[in-house]
Coordinates of C-alpha atoms and ligand atoms in Angstrom, one line a residue:
M1 CA 15.1 -29.3 28.2
V2 CA 13.5 -29.7 24.6
Y3 CA 14.9 -27.2 22.0
L4 CA 12.2 -26.7 19.4
D5 CA 12.5 -23.8 18.0
Y6 CA 14.1 -24.8 15.0
N7 CA 12.0 -22.0 12.8
A8 CA 13.9 -19.0 15.0
T9 CA 17.3 -20.3 14.7
T10 CA 19.4 -23.5 14.4
P11 CA 22.6 -25.1 16.2
L12 CA 25.6 -25.1 13.8
A13 CA 26.0 -28.6 12.1
P14 CA 29.1 -30.5 13.4
E15 CA 30.7 -30.5 10.2
V16 CA 30.0 -26.8 9.9
I17 CA 32.0 -26.1 13.1
D18 CA 34.7 -27.8 11.7
V19 CA 35.1 -25.8 8.6
I20 CA 34.7 -22.8 10.6
T21 CA 37.6 -23.8 12.8
E22 CA 39.8 -24.7 10.2
S23 CA 39.2 -21.5 7.9
L24 CA 40.0 -19.7 11.5
R25 CA 43.2 -21.4 11.4
E26 CA 44.4 -22.0 7.7
A27 CA 42.3 -19.0 5.9
W28 CA 42.6 -15.8 7.7
G29 CA 44.5 -13.7 5.0
N30 CA 42.8 -11.1 3.6
P31 CA 40.9 -12.8 0.0
S32 CA 42.5 -9.4 -1.8
S33 CA 45.9 -10.4 -0.9
S34 CA 47.7 -11.8 -3.8
H35 CA 49.8 -13.5 -1.4
E36 CA 49.3 -17.4 -0.7
L37 CA 47.2 -16.7 2.6
G38 CA 45.0 -14.4 0.4
C39 CA 44.6 -17.1 -2.1
K40 CA 43.8 -19.5 0.4
A41 CA 41.1 -17.6 1.8
K42 CA 39.8 -16.7 -1.9
E43 CA 39.6 -20.1 -2.4
V44 CA 37.8 -20.9 0.2
I45 CA 35.3 -18.3 -0.5
S46 CA 35.0 -19.6 -3.8
L47 CA 34.1 -23.0 -3.1
A48 CA 31.7 -21.5 -0.8
R49 CA 29.7 -19.6 -3.5
T50 CA 29.5 -22.9 -5.3
Q51 CA 28.2 -24.9 -2.6
V52 CA 25.5 -22.0 -2.0
A53 CA 25.0 -21.7 -6.0
N54 CA 24.1 -25.6 -6.1
M55 CA 21.9 -25.7 -3.1
I56 CA 19.6 -23.1 -5.0
G57 CA 20.2 -24.4 -8.4
A58 CA 21.8 -21.2 -9.3
N59 CA 24.9 -19.7 -11.1
I60 CA 28.2 -19.3 -9.2
S61 CA 28.0 -15.6 -10.3
D62 CA 24.2 -15.2 -8.9
I63 CA 25.4 -15.5 -5.3
I64 CA 26.3 -12.4 -3.5
F65 CA 27.0 -12.9 0.4
T66 CA 25.6 -10.6 2.9
S67 CA 25.6 -10.7 6.8
G68 CA 22.2 -12.2 6.9
G69 CA 18.6 -12.1 6.2
T70 CA 17.7 -8.5 7.1
E71 CA 20.6 -7.2 4.9
G72 CA 19.7 -9.3 1.9
N73 CA 15.9 -8.3 2.1
N74 CA 16.4 -4.6 2.5
W75 CA 19.1 -4.2 -0.1
I76 CA 17.0 -6.1 -2.5
L77 CA 14.2 -4.0 -1.9
Q78 CA 16.1 -0.9 -2.2
M79 CA 17.6 -1.8 -5.8
A80 CA 13.9 -2.3 -6.9
V81 CA 13.5 1.5 -5.8
K82 CA 16.6 2.4 -7.7
Y83 CA 15.8 0.2 -10.5
Y84 CA 12.3 2.1 -11.0
H85 CA 13.7 5.5 -10.9
E86 CA 16.4 4.6 -13.3
T87 CA 14.2 3.0 -15.9
F88 CA 10.7 4.3 -15.4
K89 CA 10.9 8.0 -16.0
I90 CA 7.6 9.9 -15.5
E91 CA 6.7 13.2 -16.6
C92 CA 4.7 14.3 -13.6
I93 CA 4.2 17.5 -14.7
G94 CA 3.6 19.6 -12.0
D95 CA 2.0 17.1 -10.0
T96 CA 4.6 15.9 -7.6
N97 CA 2.0 13.6 -5.7
N98 CA 1.4 11.7 -9.0
K99 CA 1.2 8.5 -7.6
T100 CA 3.1 6.9 -10.6
S101 CA 6.4 9.1 -9.6
R102 CA 6.7 6.6 -7.0
P103 CA 7.5 2.9 -7.3
H104 CA 4.5 0.1 -6.4
F105 CA 5.2 -2.7 -4.7
I106 CA 3.2 -6.0 -3.8
T107 CA 3.7 -8.3 -0.7
S108 CA 1.5 -10.8 1.5
N109 CA 0.4 -9.6 5.1
I110 CA 2.5 -12.5 6.6
E111 CA 5.7 -11.4 5.7
H112 CA 8.9 -11.3 8.1
D113 CA 9.4 -7.9 9.7
S114 CA 12.8 -7.1 7.3
I115 CA 10.4 -7.1 4.0
K116 CA 7.2 -5.9 6.3
L117 CA 8.8 -2.9 8.0
V118 CA 10.9 -1.6 5.0
L119 CA 7.7 -1.5 3.1
D120 CA 5.9 0.2 6.0
H121 CA 9.4 2.6 5.4
F122 CA 8.9 3.2 1.8
Q123 CA 4.9 4.2 2.2
S124 CA 5.5 6.3 5.2
E125 CA 8.4 8.2 3.9
G126 CA 6.7 8.3 0.5
I127 CA 9.1 6.4 -1.3
A128 CA 6.6 4.2 -2.8
D129 CA 2.8 2.7 -2.7
V130 CA 2.9 -0.5 -1.2
T131 CA -0.3 -2.9 -1.5
F132 CA 0.1 -5.9 1.1
V133 CA -2.5 -8.7 -0.3
P134 CA -4.0 -10.6 2.8
V135 CA -3.9 -14.2 2.4
R136 CA -6.6 -16.2 2.1
T137 CA -8.1 -17.5 5.4
T138 CA -8.7 -20.7 4.0
T139 CA -5.3 -21.4 2.6
G140 CA -3.2 -19.7 4.7
A141 CA -1.5 -18.3 1.1
V142 CA -1.7 -15.3 -0.9
D143 CA -4.2 -16.3 -3.8
V144 CA -1.9 -15.7 -7.3
Q145 CA -5.2 -14.0 -8.6
D146 CA -5.3 -11.8 -5.8
I147 CA -1.3 -11.0 -6.4
L148 CA -2.4 -9.9 -9.9
A149 CA -4.9 -8.0 -9.6
A150 CA -2.9 -5.5 -7.6
I151 CA -0.8 -4.9 -10.1
R152 CA -0.5 -1.4 -11.4
P153 CA 1.6 0.7 -14.0
S154 CA 4.1 1.9 -11.3
T155 CA 4.5 -1.8 -9.8
I156 CA 8.2 -2.8 -9.9
M157 CA 8.3 -5.7 -7.5
I158 CA 6.7 -8.5 -6.2
T159 CA 8.0 -9.8 -3.1
V160 CA 6.4 -12.9 -1.3
M161 CA 8.2 -15.4 1.3
L162 CA 8.7 -19.1 0.3
A163 CA 6.8 -20.1 3.5
N164 CA 5.8 -18.6 6.5
N165 CA 7.9 -18.7 9.8
E166 CA 5.2 -19.3 12.3
T167 CA 2.5 -21.0 10.4
G168 CA 4.9 -23.1 8.3
V169 CA 2.3 -22.7 4.9
L170 CA 4.5 -22.6 1.6
Q171 CA 3.3 -19.8 -0.7
P172 CA 2.6 -20.0 -4.2
V173 CA 5.9 -18.3 -5.7
S174 CA 6.6 -20.2 -8.7
D175 CA 3.0 -20.0 -9.8
I176 CA 3.1 -16.1 -9.2
C177 CA 6.3 -15.7 -11.0
H178 CA 5.5 -17.8 -13.8
Q179 CA 2.1 -16.0 -14.4
V180 CA 3.7 -12.2 -13.9
K181 CA 6.3 -13.1 -16.6
S182 CA 3.6 -13.9 -19.1
L183 CA 2.0 -10.7 -18.2
K184 CA 2.3 -8.3 -21.4
R185 CA 3.4 -4.8 -20.2
N186 CA 2.2 -1.9 -21.9
I187 CA 3.6 2.1 -22.5
G188 CA 3.0 3.6 -19.6
E189 CA 3.4 0.6 -17.6
T190 CA 6.9 -0.8 -16.1
K191 CA 8.5 -2.7 -18.6
R192 CA 9.5 -5.4 -15.9
I193 CA 8.2 -6.7 -12.4
L194 CA 11.1 -7.8 -10.5
L195 CA 10.2 -10.7 -8.5
H196 CA 11.8 -11.6 -4.9
T197 CA 11.4 -14.5 -2.6
D198 CA 13.0 -14.6 1.3
A199 CA 13.4 -18.2 1.3
A200 CA 14.8 -18.1 4.8
Q201 CA 12.4 -20.9 6.3
A202 CA 12.5 -23.1 3.5
I203 CA 15.8 -24.0 2.6
G204 CA 17.0 -27.2 4.2
K205 CA 13.4 -27.8 4.6
V206 CA 12.1 -28.3 1.7
S207 CA 14.1 -28.5 -2.3
V208 CA 14.5 -24.6 -3.3
N209 CA 15.4 -23.8 -7.0
V210 CA 15.7 -20.6 -8.5
E211 CA 15.0 -21.7 -11.9
D212 CA 11.7 -23.6 -10.7
L213 CA 10.5 -20.7 -9.0
G214 CA 11.2 -18.3 -11.7
V215 CA 12.2 -15.6 -9.2
D216 CA 15.0 -12.7 -9.8
Y217 CA 16.0 -12.5 -6.4
L218 CA 16.2 -14.6 -3.1
T219 CA 17.3 -14.2 -0.1
V220 CA 19.3 -17.1 1.9
V221 CA 19.3 -17.1 5.9
G222 CA 22.3 -19.3 7.3
H223 CA 21.1 -19.3 10.6
K224 CA 17.9 -21.3 9.9
F225 CA 19.8 -24.4 8.2
Y226 CA 22.6 -25.0 10.6
A227 CA 24.9 -22.5 9.2
P228 CA 26.4 -19.4 11.0
R229 CA 24.7 -16.2 11.3
I230 CA 25.4 -15.0 7.9
G231 CA 23.8 -14.8 4.3
A232 CA 23.3 -14.3 0.6
I233 CA 21.3 -13.0 -1.7
F234 CA 20.8 -14.9 -5.4
A235 CA 20.3 -12.1 -7.7
K236 CA 19.9 -13.6 -11.5
N237 CA 22.9 -12.7 -13.7
P238 CA 23.6 -9.5 -11.7
G239 CA 23.9 -6.1 -13.5
Q240 CA 22.6 -7.9 -16.7
T241 CA 19.2 -10.1 -15.9
S242 CA 18.8 -8.4 -12.6
P243 CA 19.4 -5.0 -11.7
I244 CA 22.1 -4.5 -9.0
Y245 CA 23.2 -1.7 -7.2
P246 CA 25.6 -1.7 -4.2
L247 CA 24.2 -0.2 -0.9
L248 CA 27.6 -0.1 0.3
F249 CA 31.2 1.6 -1.2
G250 CA 34.5 0.4 -0.4
G251 CA 37.4 -1.9 -1.1
G252 CA 35.8 -3.8 -4.2
Q253 CA 34.8 -6.9 -2.8
E254 CA 32.0 -9.2 -4.2
R255 CA 32.6 -7.6 -7.6
N256 CA 31.4 -4.1 -5.9
F257 CA 27.9 -5.3 -5.4
R258 CA 28.9 -5.7 -1.6
P259 CA 32.5 -4.7 -0.4
G260 CA 33.7 -5.2 2.8
T261 CA 36.8 -7.5 3.7
E262 CA 35.0 -10.6 3.7
N263 CA 33.8 -12.7 6.4
T264 CA 35.6 -16.1 5.5
P265 CA 35.1 -18.6 8.2
M266 CA 31.5 -17.5 8.1
I267 CA 31.3 -18.0 4.4
A268 CA 32.9 -21.5 4.7
G269 CA 30.4 -22.5 7.3
L270 CA 27.6 -21.4 5.0
G271 CA 28.8 -23.2 2.6
K272 CA 29.6 -26.1 4.0
A273 CA 25.7 -26.0 5.8
A274 CA 24.6 -25.7 1.6
Q275 CA 26.8 -28.7 0.7
L276 CA 24.6 -30.9 3.3
V277 CA 21.6 -29.5 2.4
F278 CA 22.2 -30.2 -1.3
D279 CA 23.1 -33.7 -0.1
N280 CA 20.5 -34.3 2.3
V281 CA 17.4 -32.1 2.4
G282 CA 15.4 -35.4 1.4
M283 CA 16.3 -36.9 4.0
Y284 CA 16.3 -33.9 6.4
H285 CA 12.4 -33.6 5.3
S286 CA 11.2 -37.1 5.6
H287 CA 12.8 -37.1 9.3
M288 CA 11.3 -33.6 10.4
L289 CA 8.1 -34.6 8.4
E290 CA 7.8 -37.8 10.4
I291 CA 8.6 -36.2 14.1
R292 CA 6.1 -33.2 13.3
N293 CA 3.4 -35.8 12.6
Y294 CA 4.0 -37.8 15.3
L295 CA 4.3 -34.6 17.6
E296 CA 0.9 -33.7 16.3
L297 CA -0.4 -37.5 16.4
K298 CA 0.6 -37.0 20.5
L299 CA -1.3 -33.9 20.9
I300 CA -4.3 -35.1 19.8
E301 CA -4.5 -38.4 21.6
N302 CA -3.3 -36.3 25.0
F303 CA -5.5 -33.2 24.7
Q304 CA -7.9 -34.3 22.2
D305 CA -10.4 -31.7 21.2
S306 CA -8.6 -29.0 23.6
V307 CA -6.0 -28.3 21.0
C308 CA -6.2 -26.9 17.6
F309 CA -3.5 -26.6 14.7
N310 CA -3.2 -23.2 13.2
G311 CA -2.3 -23.2 9.6
K312 CA -2.9 -26.6 8.8
F313 CA -5.2 -26.3 5.6
Q314 CA -6.2 -29.3 3.3
C315 CA -5.3 -27.4 0.4
S316 CA -2.2 -25.8 1.6
E317 CA 1.6 -27.2 1.9
R318 CA 3.5 -26.8 5.0
L319 CA 6.9 -27.0 5.7
P320 CA 7.8 -30.6 7.4
N321 CA 9.0 -28.9 10.6
T322 CA 6.8 -26.4 11.7
C323 CA 3.3 -27.2 14.2
N324 CA 1.5 -24.2 15.3
V325 CA -0.9 -25.4 17.5
S326 CA -3.4 -23.8 20.1
F327 CA -4.5 -25.1 23.8
I328 CA -8.3 -24.1 24.0
G329 CA -9.2 -26.2 26.3
S330 CA -8.1 -24.6 29.2
K331 CA -9.7 -20.6 29.8
S332 CA -7.6 -17.8 28.6
I333 CA -4.2 -19.8 28.9
K334 CA -1.6 -17.7 27.0
G335 CA 1.1 -19.6 24.8
H336 CA 3.6 -17.4 27.1
E337 CA 2.1 -19.1 30.2
I338 CA 2.4 -22.4 29.2
L339 CA 5.8 -21.8 28.3
S340 CA 6.5 -20.3 31.4
N341 CA 5.3 -23.2 33.1
V342 CA 6.9 -26.2 31.3
P343 CA 10.3 -25.1 30.8
S344 CA 11.4 -28.4 29.1
L345 CA 9.7 -27.1 26.2
Q346 CA 12.1 -24.4 24.2
A347 CA 9.3 -23.2 21.6
S348 CA 8.0 -19.9 21.1
V349 CA 4.5 -18.6 20.6
G350 CA 5.7 -17.1 17.7
A351 CA 8.4 -15.2 15.9
A352 CA 11.1 -14.2 18.1
C353 CA 11.8 -11.4 16.9
H354 CA 8.4 -10.4 18.0
A355 CA 7.1 -9.6 21.3
Q356 CA 5.9 -12.8 22.9
N357 CA 3.3 -11.3 25.0
R358 CA 0.7 -10.4 22.6
P359 CA -1.2 -12.9 20.0
S360 CA 0.4 -13.3 16.9
S361 CA -0.1 -10.8 13.8
I362 CA 0.2 -13.9 11.4
L363 CA -2.0 -16.2 13.0
L364 CA -4.6 -12.9 13.2
A365 CA -3.9 -12.2 9.6
I366 CA -5.0 -15.9 8.7
G367 CA -8.1 -15.7 10.3
V368 CA -7.4 -17.4 13.9
P369 CA -10.0 -15.8 16.5
E370 CA -7.7 -13.6 19.0
A371 CA -8.7 -15.8 21.9
V372 CA -7.1 -18.8 19.8
A373 CA -4.4 -16.7 18.6
W374 CA -3.3 -16.2 22.1
S375 CA -2.9 -19.1 23.4
A376 CA -0.7 -20.4 20.4
L377 CA 2.5 -22.3 20.5
R378 CA 5.0 -22.2 17.5
I379 CA 6.9 -25.7 18.0
S380 CA 9.3 -26.3 15.0
V381 CA 10.9 -29.7 15.3
G382 CA 14.8 -30.2 13.9
R383 CA 17.2 -32.7 12.3
E384 CA 18.0 -33.9 15.7
T385 CA 14.9 -33.9 17.2
R386 CA 13.4 -38.0 18.2
K387 CA 10.2 -39.1 19.2
E388 CA 11.5 -39.5 22.9
D389 CA 11.7 -35.9 23.1
I390 CA 8.2 -35.4 21.9
D391 CA 7.2 -37.8 24.4
S392 CA 9.0 -35.9 27.2
V393 CA 7.6 -32.9 26.0
I394 CA 3.9 -34.2 25.7
Q395 CA 4.7 -35.7 29.3
D396 CA 5.5 -32.1 30.8
L397 CA 2.7 -30.3 29.2
V398 CA 0.1 -32.9 29.9
V399 CA 1.7 -32.7 33.8
F400 CA 1.2 -29.0 33.8
F401 CA -2.5 -28.7 32.6
N402 CA -3.8 -31.3 34.9
Q403 CA -2.0 -29.2 37.6
R404 CA -3.8 -26.3 36.5
K405 CA -7.0 -28.1 36.2
S406 CA -6.7 -29.3 39.9
L407 CA -5.9 -25.5 40.5
V408 CA -9.2 -24.4 38.8
Ligands
SLP501 O1 11.3 -16.9 15.0 C1 11.4 -16.4 13.7 O2 10.0 -17.3 13.4 C2 12.1 -15.6 13.2 C3 13.0 -15.1 13.8 SE1 14.3 -14.1 12.8

């Protein structure tokens, strides 16, 4: 069996397991307790916060631990709604349907569901207006000018993922942020447009630096970079530069921003994984790029024009580990049928959290024809993937398709 679904989730790095185990044994005290065991737990958390901050070029105080990406994304979007109502009072005299009484969000049409469905909910509940800017089918990415053109007087947040989980295409988040920050806002318009990116798929594969990006918020998702299933948000100078409003209320942990007795061992694991990324992301990038490119070379060598790659654009950058490929040579073969018949290939047809028996909405969004999207596989390699693994999978795919040909 060859695991090639690292965009869905990654195993814990051995060093991460060791740190978690040690923390379970030695740092089980309540971090809020003032005795030795509590202090030990607090130290572990403090180190992890530093490691996560260093990984993304943030200040230690900008990092707030969460349960994962979904919580982080939901929280950040909710904060923008609250910030709007706290700071942008519109006199809607008598007209309760006045659009400017609601905040406006701008995002792409290829976001993860923990962004998309929250904004859908805001829209259907009348909480906010949303513009889903379609990505360009020539790049697989949103165009900065299209994002800027969608800005309204009531725009309160722009959120665009840093890299797409199915195509791997990197999005122009830095350009968006720097251009938005240079805009002059007028009277009757929101004074500030908050900027967020979901960095789930990018961290650990490419270099991620919050200052280079220019974001106010960023979502960190541990289980995409060999950490446990826990996460964090970056909020720039929370409560001062970036608004921060708690979603939860309780015992005061995380400076009251995100209360709840801390999950010390998982936080320790997140920190260690962040340290590994900080130390090695260049090496990880090079290795995954070599293996992914080898995979695509072997697919072409063995299947020629019976395969086509989705999300591979001359003018767009892709994550180094992601390959989205459609098998167009065989009549009406579906991606999930390939996976069912080639059990050695542990990959997916798209996001793990999406149904696997339908064409990917992401591929359709970037202009892939439905028939081609039906036969797509999302293959994502990892730090340990070797060329021998690729050779083994290619061989199994060749056997499957040869057998299928003989049956037709
Ligand atoms: O499989 C993916 O792309 C994300 C699942 Se959270």
